[in-house]
Coordinates of C-alpha atoms in Angstrom, one line a residue:
X1 CA 0.0 0.0 0.0
X2 CA 1.1 3.5 -0.7
X3 CA 1.3 5.4 2.6
X4 CA 0.6 8.6 0.9
X5 CA -2.9 7.3 0.2
X6 CA -3.7 6.4 3.8
X7 CA -6.6 8.2 5.5
X8 CA -6.1 10.0 8.8
X9 CA -8.6 10.1 11.6
X10 CA -9.4 13.7 10.6
X11 CA -10.8 12.6 7.3
X12 CA -13.4 10.4 9.0
X13 CA -16.0 13.1 8.9
X14 CA -18.4 11.5 6.5
X15 CA -17.8 13.9 3.7
X16 CA -14.1 13.7 2.7
X17 CA -13.3 10.2 1.6
X18 CA -14.7 9.4 -1.9
X19 CA -16.3 6.2 -0.8
X20 CA -18.1 8.0 2.1
X21 CA -19.4 10.6 -0.4
X22 CA -20.6 7.9 -2.7
X23 CA -22.3 6.0 0.2
X24 CA -24.1 9.1 1.2
X25 CA -25.2 9.8 -2.3
X26 CA -26.7 6.3 -2.6
X27 CA -28.5 6.6 0.7
X28 CA -29.9 10.0 -0.2
X29 CA -31.2 8.6 -3.5
X30 CA -33.3 6.2 -1.4
X31 CA -31.1 3.1 -1.0
X32 CA -30.8 1.4 2.3
X33 CA -27.0 1.4 2.8
X34 CA -25.2 -0.7 5.5
X35 CA -21.5 -0.9 6.0
X36 CA -19.3 -2.9 8.3
X37 CA -17.7 -0.9 11.1
X38 CA -14.4 -2.7 10.6
X39 CA -12.2 -5.2 12.6
X40 CA -9.6 -2.7 13.9
X41 CA -10.2 -2.6 17.6
X42 CA -7.2 -3.9 19.5
X43 CA -4.9 -2.8 16.7
X44 CA -3.0 0.5 16.2
X45 CA -6.1 1.7 14.2
X46 CA -9.0 1.0 16.4
X47 CA -11.5 3.3 14.7
X48 CA -14.1 2.6 12.1
X49 CA -13.0 2.8 8.5
X50 CA -14.6 4.3 5.4
X51 CA -17.4 4.5 4.4
X52 CA -18.5 3.6 7.9
X53 CA -18.2 7.3 8.8
X54 CA -20.9 8.3 6.3
X55 CA -23.8 10.0 8.1
X56 CA -26.7 8.7 6.0
X57 CA -25.9 5.0 6.3
X58 CA -26.2 2.3 9.0
X59 CA -22.8 1.3 10.3
X60 CA -22.8 -2.2 11.9
X61 CA -20.6 -3.4 14.7
X62 CA -20.2 -7.0 15.9
X63 CA -21.5 -8.8 19.0
X64 CA -21.1 -12.4 20.2
X65 CA -23.8 -15.0 21.2
X66 CA -24.1 -13.3 24.7
X67 CA -24.6 -9.8 23.1
X68 CA -21.1 -8.7 24.2
X69 CA -19.3 -6.4 21.8
X70 CA -16.5 -8.4 20.2
X71 CA -12.9 -7.4 20.9
X72 CA -12.2 -6.7 17.3
X73 CA -15.2 -4.5 16.4
X74 CA -14.1 -1.1 15.4
X75 CA -15.0 1.9 17.4
X76 CA -16.4 5.4 16.9
X77 CA -16.9 8.3 17.1
X78 CA -16.4 9.9 13.7
X79 CA -14.0 12.9 13.4
X80 CA -16.8 15.3 13.7
X81 CA -18.1 13.6 16.9
X82 CA -21.0 11.4 15.7
X83 CA -21.8 8.1 17.3
X84 CA -20.8 5.1 15.3
X85 CA -21.5 2.3 14.8
X86 CA -25.3 2.7 14.5
X87 CA -26.3 -0.9 15.4
X88 CA -24.7 -4.3 16.1
X89 CA -25.5 -7.8 15.1
X90 CA -23.8 -11.3 15.4
X91 CA -20.3 -11.1 14.2
X92 CA -18.5 -13.2 16.8
X93 CA -18.5 -16.9 15.8
X94 CA -21.2 -16.2 13.1
X95 CA -22.4 -19.1 11.0
X96 CA -21.3 -18.5 7.4
X97 CA -21.1 -20.6 4.3
X98 CA -18.0 -21.4 2.3
X99 CA -17.4 -19.4 -0.9
X100 CA -16.5 -22.6 -2.8
X101 CA -18.9 -25.1 -4.4
X102 CA -19.2 -27.2 -1.3
X103 CA -21.3 -24.6 0.5
X104 CA -20.1 -25.9 3.8
X105 CA -21.0 -23.9 6.9
X106 CA -18.6 -22.9 9.6
X107 CA -18.1 -20.2 12.3
X108 CA -16.1 -17.1 11.7
X109 CA -15.5 -13.6 13.2
X110 CA -15.9 -10.2 11.6
X111 CA -18.1 -7.2 11.1
X112 CA -18.0 -8.5 7.4
X113 CA -20.6 -11.0 8.8
X114 CA -22.6 -8.9 11.2
X115 CA -23.3 -6.5 8.4
X116 CA -24.9 -8.8 5.9
X117 CA -26.8 -10.6 8.7
X118 CA -28.3 -7.2 9.7
X119 CA -28.8 -6.2 6.1
X120 CA -31.0 -9.3 5.6
X121 CA -33.0 -8.6 8.7
X122 CA -33.5 -4.9 7.8
X123 CA -34.6 -6.0 4.4
X124 CA -37.3 -8.1 6.0
X125 CA -38.2 -5.2 8.3
X126 CA -38.6 -2.8 5.3
X127 CA -40.8 -5.3 3.5
X128 CA -43.0 -5.4 6.6
X129 CA -43.2 -1.5 6.6
X130 CA -43.4 -0.7 2.9
X131 CA -44.5 2.9 3.6
X132 CA -41.2 3.7 5.3
X133 CA -38.2 5.2 3.4
X134 CA -34.7 4.1 4.1
X135 CA -34.0 6.8 6.6
X136 CA -37.1 6.0 8.6
X137 CA -36.0 2.3 8.6
X138 CA -32.7 3.2 10.2
X139 CA -34.2 5.7 12.6
X140 CA -37.0 3.4 13.8
X141 CA -34.6 0.5 14.4
X142 CA -32.2 2.8 16.4
X143 CA -35.0 4.2 18.5
X144 CA -36.3 0.7 19.4
X145 CA -32.9 -0.9 19.9
X146 CA -31.4 -2.4 23.1
X147 CA -29.1 0.5 23.9
X148 CA -31.3 3.4 22.8
X149 CA -31.2 5.1 26.2
X150 CA -27.5 5.4 26.3
X151 CA -25.9 5.0 22.8
X152 CA -22.1 4.7 22.7
X153 CA -19.2 4.2 20.3
X154 CA -18.9 0.5 20.7
X155 CA -22.4 -0.8 20.2
X156 CA -24.2 2.4 19.0
X157 CA -27.9 2.2 19.7
X158 CA -27.5 -1.6 20.2
X159 CA -29.2 -4.7 18.9
X160 CA -32.3 -3.8 16.9
X161 CA -35.7 -5.3 17.8
X162 CA -37.3 -6.3 14.5
X163 CA -40.7 -6.8 16.2
X164 CA -40.9 -3.6 18.2
X165 CA -43.1 -1.8 15.7
X166 CA -46.5 -3.2 14.6
X167 CA -46.4 -4.4 11.0
X168 CA -48.0 -1.9 8.5
X169 CA -51.3 -3.2 7.2
X170 CA -50.6 -4.8 3.9
X171 CA -52.9 -7.4 2.2
X172 CA -51.5 -10.3 0.3
X173 CA -53.5 -11.4 -2.7
X174 CA -52.0 -13.8 -5.2
X175 CA -48.5 -12.7 -4.2
X176 CA -49.5 -9.1 -5.1
X177 CA -48.8 -6.4 -2.5
X178 CA -52.0 -4.4 -2.0
X179 CA -51.8 -0.9 -0.4
X180 CA -53.1 -0.5 3.0
X181 CA -56.8 0.3 3.3
X182 CA -57.6 4.0 4.1
X183 CA -60.1 4.9 6.8
X184 CA -61.4 8.5 6.8
X185 CA -62.2 11.0 8.2
X186 CA -59.9 10.8 11.2
X187 CA -61.2 11.9 13.7
X188 CA -64.8 11.0 12.6
X189 CA -68.2 12.2 13.8
X190 CA -70.8 9.6 12.7
X191 CA -69.7 8.1 9.4
X192 CA -66.5 6.5 8.3
X193 CA -65.4 5.5 4.9
X194 CA -63.1 2.6 4.2
X195 CA -61.3 2.7 0.8
X196 CA -59.7 -0.5 -0.5
X197 CA -57.6 0.1 -3.6
X198 CA -57.6 -3.5 -5.0
X199 CA -60.0 -6.4 -4.7
X200 CA -60.1 -8.6 -1.7
X201 CA -61.9 -11.7 -2.9
X202 CA -64.4 -13.9 -1.1
X203 CA -65.9 -13.3 2.3
X204 CA -64.5 -10.3 4.1
X205 CA -65.1 -9.3 7.8
X206 CA -64.9 -5.7 8.9
X207 CA -64.6 -5.3 12.7
X208 CA -64.6 -2.2 14.8
X209 CA -62.7 -2.6 18.2
X210 CA -62.8 -0.2 21.1
X211 CA -59.6 0.7 23.1
X212 CA -60.2 -2.3 25.4
X213 CA -60.1 -4.7 22.6
X214 CA -63.8 -5.5 22.5
X215 CA -65.7 -5.8 19.1
X216 CA -68.4 -3.1 19.0
X217 CA -69.4 -3.5 15.3
X218 CA -69.1 -6.3 12.8
X219 CA -69.9 -6.1 9.0
X220 CA -69.8 -9.0 6.6
X221 CA -68.8 -8.2 3.1
X222 CA -68.0 -10.0 -0.1
X223 CA -65.3 -9.2 -2.7
X224 CA -64.4 -5.9 -1.0
X225 CA -63.1 -3.2 -3.2
X226 CA -63.6 0.6 -3.6
X227 CA -65.1 2.8 -1.0
X228 CA -67.6 1.6 1.7
X229 CA -69.3 3.9 4.2
X230 CA -70.4 2.8 7.6
X231 CA -72.6 4.5 10.2
X232 CA -71.1 4.5 13.7
X233 CA -73.3 7.2 15.2
X234 CA -74.6 4.9 17.9
X235 CA -71.2 4.3 19.6
X236 CA -69.7 6.5 22.2
X237 CA -66.9 8.9 21.8
X238 CA -63.5 7.3 21.9
X239 CA -60.6 5.7 20.1
X240 CA -61.4 2.8 17.8
X241 CA -59.5 0.3 15.6
X242 CA -60.6 -1.3 12.3
X243 CA -59.7 -4.8 11.4
X244 CA -60.4 -6.4 8.0
X245 CA -59.8 -10.1 7.5
X246 CA -60.7 -12.7 4.9

């Protein structure tokens, strides 16, 4: 390596290194970008590398099976004082598959493994919340992670909880993602309208729940599509939830 091309800690500001600039550009165009924190802890360079310093991406550190940060997982902060990594995932004795044709599985160490593990999990999370953009995916998982109350520069906001947020209502019909149904107005006075963009075939049940979880109204429909209006003038003021099932 040419020493003249080495980066210094001062360049870890998320906007100096070409790779960090490129990572931010990709993230700001809507891509969900993750990057390994690096395996430098315990070496003369213990800090994160590039583009892990980029401010618009999710930088991933490594933990072991007991949720301890591994001794090699690179540390923050960035040169401009931002906390990194953002989140952590299993990178100590992770199960990985061989790159050769055998496909044999074995255990190995590295943030090169915690990052793709978390990338797969975050992809599933995004599929469950299709109305989120990439920034909201990262922000939501940080706010519901194990170390949210006291983020630091070894595990960031911690291990994400992929089930902390209720799944966005999305219907599955012949493997086609149908947009969530829209209930309006909110708040309502006497009438509500439920708009379903695409056909839900067969028998459909529309239930209205009160805040205690009790069903106060049930409507039986068939082949639900378009806008349907329901009179709820005979129920008391309060918060209600709509459930549609088929």
